[in-house]
Amino acid sequence: MLTASALVSGAVIAGCAPSPDSPNGRSADKETQTPTPTPASLNLSAEHPLTEVEPGDSLTFTVTNGSVDKITVTNADKEDVEGTFTDGVWKPKHPFRPSRSYEVHTTLANADPSLPAPKPLVTSISTVKGEGNAGNILYEGMDDAGIGMPVIILFNHDVVDKDKRATIEKAMTIEVSPEQEGSWGWLDGTHLMWRPKQYWKPGTKVSVKGDFGGLKTASNRWLLNNLTGKFNIGKSRVVKISTSDHRLDVFIDGKKARSMPCTTGKSGFITRSGTKVIIEREADKVMDASTIGISPGSSEYYNLEVKWALRITYTGEFIHAAPWSSRSQGRANVSHGCVGLATDDAKWLFKTCRAGDIVETTGSNRHFKPEEGIGCWVYDWAGWQKLSAV
């Protein structure tokens, strides 16, 4: 009887328990709770640690439970740094400067609008120790350049490593109209040039762009600026000088326009043979022999003003008026390496020629070296292509 009584009692107890489906009660395992809202949080990163950001880095904003509402980046002088924000990545308009500090001010928006607006976040970052390397396009903007004028990129510091040179070349874009075959080449670590296979066609338009801001040029040196530039080629103007015949002839669009007697470098100062390019023009020029290694007091020393000077080498060769040598012009070589002309001839040549015009010199056994001027035309086409790092 005890057992039967226990069974009944158990049945009564079971019948008194609320049903899982009863409106008056729920089972514990089906009970739901409202989650606590979580505010937005930010993880800021770059390609390198935030204490060693490199000039070419961008900033990546990874936000949980929210989104980025506003970004402001400032330098150590509290000046705003320009940049663009796309798909969670902020890219500076200009590369970060090495050995500098910056602050990143970020305002987030919570995914749950019931939460109060987050306070702005301030993150300090610093860039790796090092220095910048600037690149500049020479003769940018010329509207009447000579047919021998290459695109010239001049860097402040050497780019020694071949892989880094190749990266720079690949970051360059050049447009030529009408199209002409050409190639980049490095004359040395600071001079990158693009020249056509043959002299430019008259009337050619050239534009160039360098997307290399932030590229490394050495272990602790970076390019800090992009480049854009253009120039236009004018008429074909070619100056031909014979040191043995003491003559200078000028050809414009293939036709001889003028022939004039000249004098060139005497023994010990022989004018270089080779294909040169006019570098610059100066109507009045003071020439000091000390710039080519002749000291005051020497019998060869001079310091004088000359007219109508066209520079053709960095080593001191010019074409200019030399009225003091008029008796030798057309007969003998008496200069210290320059090409001397009668004043009227020099003035005509100065007003006719432009930077980039070709100067072909023959007759001497002293040869023009590429580094002595705009030396890209010293090489034949195959030799020039070998100077490319790509």
Tab-separated table of C-alpha atoms in Angstrom:
chain	number	residue	atom	x	y	z
A	1	MET	CA	0.000	0.000	0.000
A	2	LEU	CA	2.879	2.341	0.613
A	3	THR	CA	4.165	1.884	-2.847
A	4	ALA	CA	0.794	2.534	-4.435
A	5	SER	CA	0.347	5.665	-2.366
A	6	ALA	CA	3.739	6.989	-3.522
A	7	LEU	CA	2.831	6.410	-7.125
A	8	VAL	CA	-0.369	8.362	-6.848
A	9	SER	CA	1.270	11.117	-4.994
A	10	GLY	CA	3.831	11.314	-7.726
A	11	ALA	CA	1.082	11.454	-10.326
A	12	VAL	CA	-0.664	14.275	-8.504
A	13	ILE	CA	2.579	16.249	-8.269
A	14	ALA	CA	3.251	15.781	-11.955
A	15	GLY	CA	-0.228	16.912	-12.850
A	16	CYS	CA	0.198	20.109	-10.805
A	17	ALA	CA	3.453	21.215	-12.650
A	18	PRO	CA	2.972	23.914	-15.390
A	19	SER	CA	3.153	22.638	-18.953
A	20	PRO	CA	6.048	23.866	-21.157
A	21	ASP	CA	3.434	25.101	-23.621
A	22	SER	CA	1.212	26.652	-20.943
A	23	PRO	CA	0.581	30.403	-21.223
A	24	ASN	CA	1.235	30.670	-17.544
A	25	GLY	CA	4.851	29.511	-17.693
A	26	ARG	CA	7.958	28.813	-19.795
A	27	SER	CA	10.768	26.364	-19.561
A	28	ALA	CA	14.146	27.749	-18.473
A	29	ASP	CA	15.912	26.552	-21.651
A	30	LYS	CA	13.585	28.584	-23.874
A	31	GLU	CA	13.811	31.790	-21.862
A	32	THR	CA	15.407	34.714	-23.882
A	33	GLN	CA	17.405	37.686	-22.608
A	34	THR	CA	18.020	41.093	-24.267
A	35	PRO	CA	21.799	41.452	-25.010
A	36	THR	CA	23.667	44.429	-23.611
A	37	PRO	CA	24.534	46.899	-26.451
A	38	THR	CA	28.268	47.026	-27.249
A	39	PRO	CA	29.859	50.361	-28.224
A	40	ALA	CA	32.013	50.700	-31.352
A	41	SER	CA	35.726	49.939	-31.011
A	42	LEU	CA	38.658	50.686	-33.305
A	43	ASN	CA	41.811	48.841	-34.305
A	44	LEU	CA	44.202	51.153	-36.190
A	45	SER	CA	47.084	49.618	-38.138
A	46	ALA	CA	49.556	50.271	-40.960
A	47	GLU	CA	51.862	48.149	-43.093
A	48	HIS	CA	54.487	48.676	-40.384
A	49	PRO	CA	54.219	49.201	-36.613
A	50	LEU	CA	52.614	52.507	-35.629
A	51	THR	CA	55.905	53.517	-34.019
A	52	GLU	CA	57.793	52.905	-37.294
A	53	VAL	CA	55.409	53.954	-40.050
A	54	GLU	CA	57.161	54.266	-43.417
A	55	PRO	CA	56.496	57.128	-45.874
A	56	GLY	CA	54.647	54.862	-48.315
A	57	ASP	CA	52.285	53.400	-45.695
A	58	SER	CA	48.524	53.891	-45.450
A	59	LEU	CA	46.369	53.597	-42.316
A	60	THR	CA	43.758	50.829	-41.985
A	61	PHE	CA	40.719	51.409	-39.728
A	62	THR	CA	39.019	48.202	-38.516
A	63	VAL	CA	35.844	49.009	-36.584
A	64	THR	CA	33.756	46.560	-34.549
A	65	ASN	CA	30.091	47.348	-33.725
A	66	GLY	CA	30.138	50.577	-35.637
A	67	SER	CA	31.723	52.638	-38.387
A	68	VAL	CA	34.112	55.540	-38.945
A	69	ASP	CA	32.367	58.903	-38.884
A	70	LYS	CA	35.342	61.276	-39.229
A	71	ILE	CA	39.141	61.125	-39.567
A	72	THR	CA	41.611	63.961	-39.068
A	73	VAL	CA	45.377	63.446	-39.229
A	74	THR	CA	47.677	66.210	-37.967
A	75	ASN	CA	51.440	66.649	-37.938
A	76	ALA	CA	53.584	67.798	-35.020
A	77	ASP	CA	52.705	71.429	-35.827
A	78	LYS	CA	48.977	70.622	-35.487
A	79	GLU	CA	48.501	71.129	-39.230
A	80	ASP	CA	45.995	68.928	-41.049
A	81	VAL	CA	47.463	66.262	-43.332
A	82	GLU	CA	45.492	65.716	-46.534
A	83	GLY	CA	44.362	62.220	-47.412
A	84	THR	CA	41.555	60.071	-48.807
A	85	PHE	CA	39.498	57.412	-47.016
A	86	THR	CA	38.179	54.482	-49.053
A	87	ASP	CA	37.033	51.028	-47.935
A	88	GLY	CA	38.535	51.416	-44.485
A	89	VAL	CA	41.930	52.654	-45.706
A	90	TRP	CA	43.206	56.225	-45.283
A	91	LYS	CA	45.934	57.164	-47.769
A	92	PRO	CA	47.881	60.410	-47.380
A	93	LYS	CA	47.929	62.703	-50.424
A	94	HIS	CA	51.682	63.035	-49.942
A	95	PRO	CA	53.846	60.388	-48.254
A	96	PHE	CA	54.475	60.632	-44.535
A	97	ARG	CA	57.752	62.380	-43.754
A	98	PRO	CA	60.402	60.244	-42.043
A	99	SER	CA	61.521	61.052	-38.478
A	100	ARG	CA	58.205	62.767	-37.698
A	101	SER	CA	55.257	62.331	-35.345
A	102	TYR	CA	51.543	62.517	-36.185
A	103	GLU	CA	48.196	62.260	-34.417
A	104	VAL	CA	45.159	60.442	-35.804
A	105	HIS	CA	41.830	61.803	-34.536
A	106	THR	CA	38.980	59.341	-35.163
A	107	THR	CA	35.274	59.749	-34.447
A	108	LEU	CA	33.239	56.524	-34.530
A	109	ALA	CA	29.520	55.916	-34.922
A	110	ASN	CA	27.882	53.110	-32.889
A	111	ALA	CA	25.934	50.431	-34.719
A	112	ASP	CA	23.292	50.652	-31.948
A	113	PRO	CA	21.761	54.159	-32.013
A	114	SER	CA	20.534	53.780	-28.441
A	115	LEU	CA	24.091	54.154	-27.172
A	116	PRO	CA	25.564	57.603	-26.537
A	117	ALA	CA	27.932	58.920	-29.189
A	118	PRO	CA	31.512	57.680	-28.631
A	119	LYS	CA	34.144	60.142	-27.564
A	120	PRO	CA	36.767	60.971	-30.270
A	121	LEU	CA	39.859	58.751	-30.186
A	122	VAL	CA	43.392	60.107	-30.494
A	123	THR	CA	46.163	57.768	-31.652
A	124	SER	CA	49.803	58.883	-31.791
A	125	ILE	CA	51.980	57.473	-34.564
A	126	SER	CA	55.591	58.093	-35.516
A	127	THR	CA	57.528	57.451	-38.697
A	128	VAL	CA	60.733	55.553	-39.177
A	129	LYS	CA	64.003	57.440	-38.916
A	130	GLY	CA	65.433	58.493	-42.261
A	131	GLU	CA	65.360	61.253	-44.867
A	132	GLY	CA	63.666	62.216	-48.095
A	133	ASN	CA	64.921	62.092	-51.673
A	134	ALA	CA	63.342	64.599	-54.044
A	135	GLY	CA	62.994	64.047	-57.776
A	136	ASN	CA	62.580	66.897	-60.255
A	137	ILE	CA	61.850	67.043	-63.979
A	138	LEU	CA	64.348	69.329	-65.681
A	139	TYR	CA	63.213	71.629	-68.505
A	140	GLU	CA	59.577	70.983	-67.618
A	141	GLY	CA	57.276	73.418	-69.412
A	142	MET	CA	59.597	74.251	-72.343
A	143	ASP	CA	57.605	75.010	-75.468
A	144	ASP	CA	60.432	75.014	-78.031
A	145	ALA	CA	62.951	72.421	-76.845
A	146	GLY	CA	65.562	71.051	-79.187
A	147	ILE	CA	65.283	67.643	-80.856
A	148	GLY	CA	67.966	66.260	-78.560
A	149	MET	CA	66.279	67.111	-75.263
A	150	PRO	CA	65.603	63.940	-73.245
A	151	VAL	CA	63.193	63.657	-70.350
A	152	ILE	CA	65.521	64.239	-67.394
A	153	ILE	CA	64.638	63.227	-63.826
A	154	LEU	CA	67.179	64.554	-61.346
A	155	PHE	CA	67.274	63.078	-57.825
A	156	ASN	CA	68.815	64.808	-54.813
A	157	HIS	CA	70.535	61.602	-53.680
A	158	ASP	CA	71.916	58.560	-55.480
A	159	VAL	CA	69.700	55.598	-56.266
A	160	VAL	CA	72.322	52.864	-56.216
A	161	ASP	CA	70.354	49.624	-55.991
A	162	LYS	CA	69.242	48.248	-59.384
A	163	ASP	CA	65.965	46.872	-58.014
A	164	LYS	CA	65.054	50.278	-56.611
A	165	ARG	CA	65.947	51.898	-59.937
A	166	ALA	CA	63.691	49.404	-61.704
A	167	THR	CA	60.813	50.176	-59.331
A	168	ILE	CA	61.185	53.886	-60.108
A	169	GLU	CA	61.206	53.252	-63.878
A	170	LYS	CA	58.059	51.138	-63.595
A	171	ALA	CA	56.351	53.956	-61.695
A	172	MET	CA	56.986	56.359	-64.594
A	173	THR	CA	54.525	56.969	-67.418
A	174	ILE	CA	55.512	58.803	-70.596
A	175	GLU	CA	53.263	59.877	-73.447
A	176	VAL	CA	54.737	60.964	-76.780
A	177	SER	CA	52.799	62.387	-79.717
A	178	PRO	CA	53.461	61.354	-82.418
A	179	GLU	CA	54.584	58.010	-80.995
A	180	GLN	CA	58.304	57.268	-81.128
A	181	GLU	CA	60.303	54.367	-79.776
A	182	GLY	CA	62.380	55.221	-76.738
A	183	SER	CA	63.858	53.949	-73.502
A	184	TRP	CA	64.779	54.976	-69.965
A	185	GLY	CA	68.411	54.939	-68.973
A	186	TRP	CA	70.475	55.885	-65.923
A	187	LEU	CA	73.524	58.044	-66.660
A	188	ASP	CA	74.414	57.745	-62.979
A	189	GLY	CA	72.673	57.384	-59.632
A	190	THR	CA	70.968	60.789	-59.812
A	191	HIS	CA	70.143	61.180	-63.521
A	192	LEU	CA	67.327	59.125	-65.060
A	193	MET	CA	66.595	59.966	-68.713
A	194	TRP	CA	64.184	58.876	-71.423
A	195	ARG	CA	65.308	59.468	-74.986
A	196	PRO	CA	63.876	58.372	-78.323
A	197	LYS	CA	65.763	55.920	-80.513
A	198	GLN	CA	66.569	58.777	-82.870
A	199	TYR	CA	66.334	62.534	-82.425
A	200	TRP	CA	62.793	63.744	-81.717
A	201	LYS	CA	60.543	64.521	-84.639
A	202	PRO	CA	59.945	68.293	-84.818
A	203	GLY	CA	56.674	69.276	-83.170
A	204	THR	CA	56.579	66.307	-80.781
A	205	LYS	CA	54.622	66.740	-77.556
A	206	VAL	CA	55.976	64.967	-74.464
A	207	SER	CA	54.269	64.471	-71.092
A	208	VAL	CA	55.582	62.481	-68.166
A	209	LYS	CA	54.228	61.334	-64.805
A	210	GLY	CA	56.008	59.723	-61.886
A	211	ASP	CA	53.853	57.895	-59.333
A	212	PHE	CA	56.686	57.150	-56.942
A	213	GLY	CA	55.984	59.135	-53.788
A	214	GLY	CA	56.871	56.816	-50.895
A	215	LEU	CA	59.206	54.544	-52.868
A	216	LYS	CA	62.479	53.602	-51.199
A	217	THR	CA	65.708	54.778	-52.821
A	218	ALA	CA	68.028	53.513	-50.081
A	219	SER	CA	67.733	51.677	-46.761
A	220	ASN	CA	66.714	54.866	-44.913
A	221	ARG	CA	65.674	57.178	-47.762
A	222	TRP	CA	62.375	57.606	-49.613
A	223	LEU	CA	60.962	59.609	-52.496
A	224	LEU	CA	58.483	62.071	-51.055
A	225	ASN	CA	56.883	63.615	-54.140
A	226	ASN	CA	55.119	62.522	-57.298
A	227	LEU	CA	56.012	64.181	-60.586
A	228	THR	CA	54.130	65.546	-63.565
A	229	GLY	CA	55.520	67.579	-66.405
A	230	LYS	CA	55.530	68.198	-70.112
A	231	PHE	CA	57.453	69.956	-72.844
A	232	ASN	CA	57.171	70.446	-76.584
A	233	ILE	CA	59.808	69.978	-79.258
A	234	GLY	CA	60.337	72.800	-81.743
A	235	LYS	CA	62.170	72.807	-85.053
A	236	SER	CA	65.096	70.569	-85.872
A	237	ARG	CA	68.210	72.633	-85.101
A	238	VAL	CA	71.587	70.902	-85.372
A	239	VAL	CA	74.936	72.627	-84.871
A	240	LYS	CA	77.934	70.885	-86.465
A	241	ILE	CA	81.426	71.925	-85.414
A	242	SER	CA	84.680	70.792	-86.998
A	243	THR	CA	87.697	71.495	-84.793
A	244	SER	CA	90.066	70.604	-87.644
A	245	ASP	CA	88.350	72.833	-90.233
A	246	HIS	CA	87.550	75.602	-87.725
A	247	ARG	CA	83.967	75.809	-89.001
A	248	LEU	CA	80.539	75.856	-87.384
A	249	ASP	CA	77.507	75.037	-89.527
A	250	VAL	CA	73.866	75.335	-88.494
A	251	PHE	CA	71.151	73.141	-90.003
A	252	ILE	CA	67.474	74.010	-89.515
A	253	ASP	CA	64.961	71.339	-90.520
A	254	GLY	CA	67.728	69.597	-92.448
A	255	LYS	CA	68.887	72.622	-94.472
A	256	LYS	CA	72.087	74.562	-93.880
A	257	ALA	CA	71.040	77.944	-92.517
A	258	ARG	CA	74.448	79.490	-91.785
A	259	SER	CA	78.143	78.682	-91.819
A	260	MET	CA	80.657	80.594	-89.755
A	261	PRO	CA	84.364	80.494	-88.908
A	262	CYS	CA	85.274	79.564	-85.364
A	263	THR	CA	88.124	78.729	-83.063
A	264	THR	CA	88.133	75.851	-80.582
A	265	GLY	CA	90.402	74.518	-77.812
A	266	LYS	CA	94.170	74.672	-78.154
A	267	SER	CA	96.615	72.009	-77.019
A	268	GLY	CA	96.039	71.176	-73.386
A	269	PHE	CA	92.467	72.469	-73.600
A	270	ILE	CA	91.177	70.556	-76.606
A	271	THR	CA	87.453	70.805	-77.311
A	272	ARG	CA	85.711	67.468	-76.865
A	273	SER	CA	84.394	65.549	-79.868
A	274	GLY	CA	80.995	63.905	-79.607
A	275	THR	CA	77.266	64.543	-79.648
A	276	LYS	CA	76.376	67.163	-77.057
A	277	VAL	CA	73.188	69.042	-76.213
A	278	ILE	CA	72.780	72.738	-75.421
A	279	ILE	CA	72.206	72.894	-71.668
A	280	GLU	CA	71.437	76.564	-71.083
A	281	ARG	CA	71.642	80.043	-72.632
A	282	GLU	CA	73.058	83.223	-71.059
A	283	ALA	CA	73.202	86.511	-72.954
A	284	ASP	CA	75.873	87.776	-70.529
A	285	LYS	CA	78.267	85.411	-68.796
A	286	VAL	CA	81.253	85.960	-66.505
A	287	MET	CA	83.859	83.277	-67.175
A	288	ASP	CA	86.403	82.558	-64.463
A	289	ALA	CA	89.212	80.139	-65.252
A	290	SER	CA	89.271	78.931	-61.656
A	291	THR	CA	86.058	76.975	-62.387
A	292	ILE	CA	88.054	74.694	-64.701
A	293	GLY	CA	91.056	74.371	-62.406
A	294	ILE	CA	93.230	77.307	-63.541
A	295	SER	CA	94.400	79.329	-60.541
A	296	PRO	CA	94.788	83.117	-60.473
A	297	GLY	CA	98.416	83.973	-61.184
A	298	SER	CA	98.735	81.327	-63.889
A	299	SER	CA	99.593	82.554	-67.383
A	300	GLU	CA	96.443	80.746	-68.544
A	301	TYR	CA	94.138	82.385	-66.003
A	302	TYR	CA	91.282	84.609	-67.204
A	303	ASN	CA	88.232	86.316	-65.758
A	304	LEU	CA	86.137	88.103	-68.334
A	305	GLU	CA	82.613	88.895	-69.461
A	306	VAL	CA	81.376	87.291	-72.642
A	307	LYS	CA	78.245	87.728	-74.732
A	308	TRP	CA	75.785	85.241	-76.222
A	309	ALA	CA	76.925	82.128	-74.358
A	310	LEU	CA	75.466	78.659	-75.028
A	311	ARG	CA	76.608	76.054	-72.486
A	312	ILE	CA	77.257	72.605	-73.965
A	313	THR	CA	79.044	70.832	-71.092
A	314	TYR	CA	79.028	71.018	-67.304
A	315	THR	CA	82.823	71.149	-67.514
A	316	GLY	CA	83.004	74.642	-68.977
A	317	GLU	CA	82.549	74.342	-72.737
A	318	PHE	CA	80.446	77.105	-74.271
A	319	ILE	CA	79.822	78.564	-77.681
A	320	HIS	CA	80.112	82.339	-77.323
A	321	ALA	CA	81.247	85.607	-78.833
A	322	ALA	CA	85.039	85.942	-78.745
A	323	PRO	CA	86.008	89.145	-80.599
A	324	TRP	CA	89.536	88.968	-79.161
A	325	SER	CA	90.218	85.830	-81.230
A	326	SER	CA	88.787	87.119	-84.533
A	327	ARG	CA	92.126	86.681	-86.384
A	328	SER	CA	92.257	83.009	-85.433
A	329	GLN	CA	88.646	82.152	-86.221
A	330	GLY	CA	88.570	79.899	-89.269
A	331	ARG	CA	92.354	79.414	-89.061
A	332	ALA	CA	93.556	78.108	-85.697
A	333	ASN	CA	92.418	76.764	-82.335
A	334	VAL	CA	93.418	79.150	-79.552
A	335	SER	CA	90.724	78.885	-76.850
A	336	HIS	CA	90.601	77.109	-73.492
A	337	GLY	CA	88.018	74.657	-74.852
A	338	CYS	CA	85.137	76.937	-75.798
A	339	VAL	CA	83.999	77.586	-79.357
A	340	GLY	CA	84.673	81.242	-80.169
A	341	LEU	CA	82.718	83.178	-82.786
A	342	ALA	CA	82.493	86.691	-84.167
A	343	THR	CA	80.024	88.736	-82.134
A	344	ASP	CA	77.388	88.964	-84.892
A	345	ASP	CA	77.587	85.225	-85.554
A	346	ALA	CA	77.344	84.412	-81.845
A	347	LYS	CA	74.334	86.697	-81.447
A	348	TRP	CA	72.536	85.081	-84.408
A	349	LEU	CA	73.267	81.600	-83.063
A	350	PHE	CA	72.102	82.540	-79.561
A	351	LYS	CA	68.800	83.902	-80.847
A	352	THR	CA	68.312	80.886	-83.134
A	353	CYS	CA	69.114	78.012	-80.774
A	354	ARG	CA	67.361	76.638	-77.688
A	355	ALA	CA	68.172	74.234	-74.866
A	356	GLY	CA	68.037	70.705	-76.217
A	357	ASP	CA	69.499	71.518	-79.628
A	358	ILE	CA	72.096	69.037	-80.847
A	359	VAL	CA	75.768	70.036	-81.115
A	360	GLU	CA	77.823	67.486	-83.054
A	361	THR	CA	81.558	68.113	-82.679
A	362	THR	CA	84.195	66.276	-84.723
A	363	GLY	CA	87.911	66.537	-85.428
A	364	SER	CA	89.544	66.125	-82.008
A	365	ASN	CA	90.897	63.062	-80.209
A	366	ARG	CA	89.383	64.132	-76.885
A	367	HIS	CA	85.970	62.539	-76.470
A	368	PHE	CA	82.918	63.904	-74.679
A	369	LYS	CA	81.913	61.707	-71.736
A	370	PRO	CA	78.229	61.161	-70.845
A	371	GLU	CA	78.530	62.618	-67.341
A	372	GLU	CA	80.073	65.831	-68.699
A	373	GLY	CA	76.748	67.103	-70.002
A	374	ILE	CA	73.406	65.850	-71.285
A	375	GLY	CA	75.188	62.736	-72.439
A	376	CYS	CA	72.445	60.378	-73.573
A	377	TRP	CA	73.399	60.696	-77.266
A	378	VAL	CA	76.927	59.421	-76.674
A	379	TYR	CA	75.419	55.906	-76.759
A	380	ASP	CA	74.105	54.035	-79.754
A	381	TRP	CA	70.598	52.624	-79.356
A	382	ALA	CA	71.666	49.202	-78.075
A	383	GLY	CA	74.106	50.783	-75.626
A	384	TRP	CA	71.466	53.176	-74.299
A	385	GLN	CA	68.916	50.414	-73.690
A	386	LYS	CA	71.448	48.600	-71.512
A	387	LEU	CA	71.375	51.538	-69.074
A	388	SER	CA	67.742	50.774	-68.188
A	389	ALA	CA	67.256	48.914	-64.898
A	390	VAL	CA	64.181	47.075	-66.210
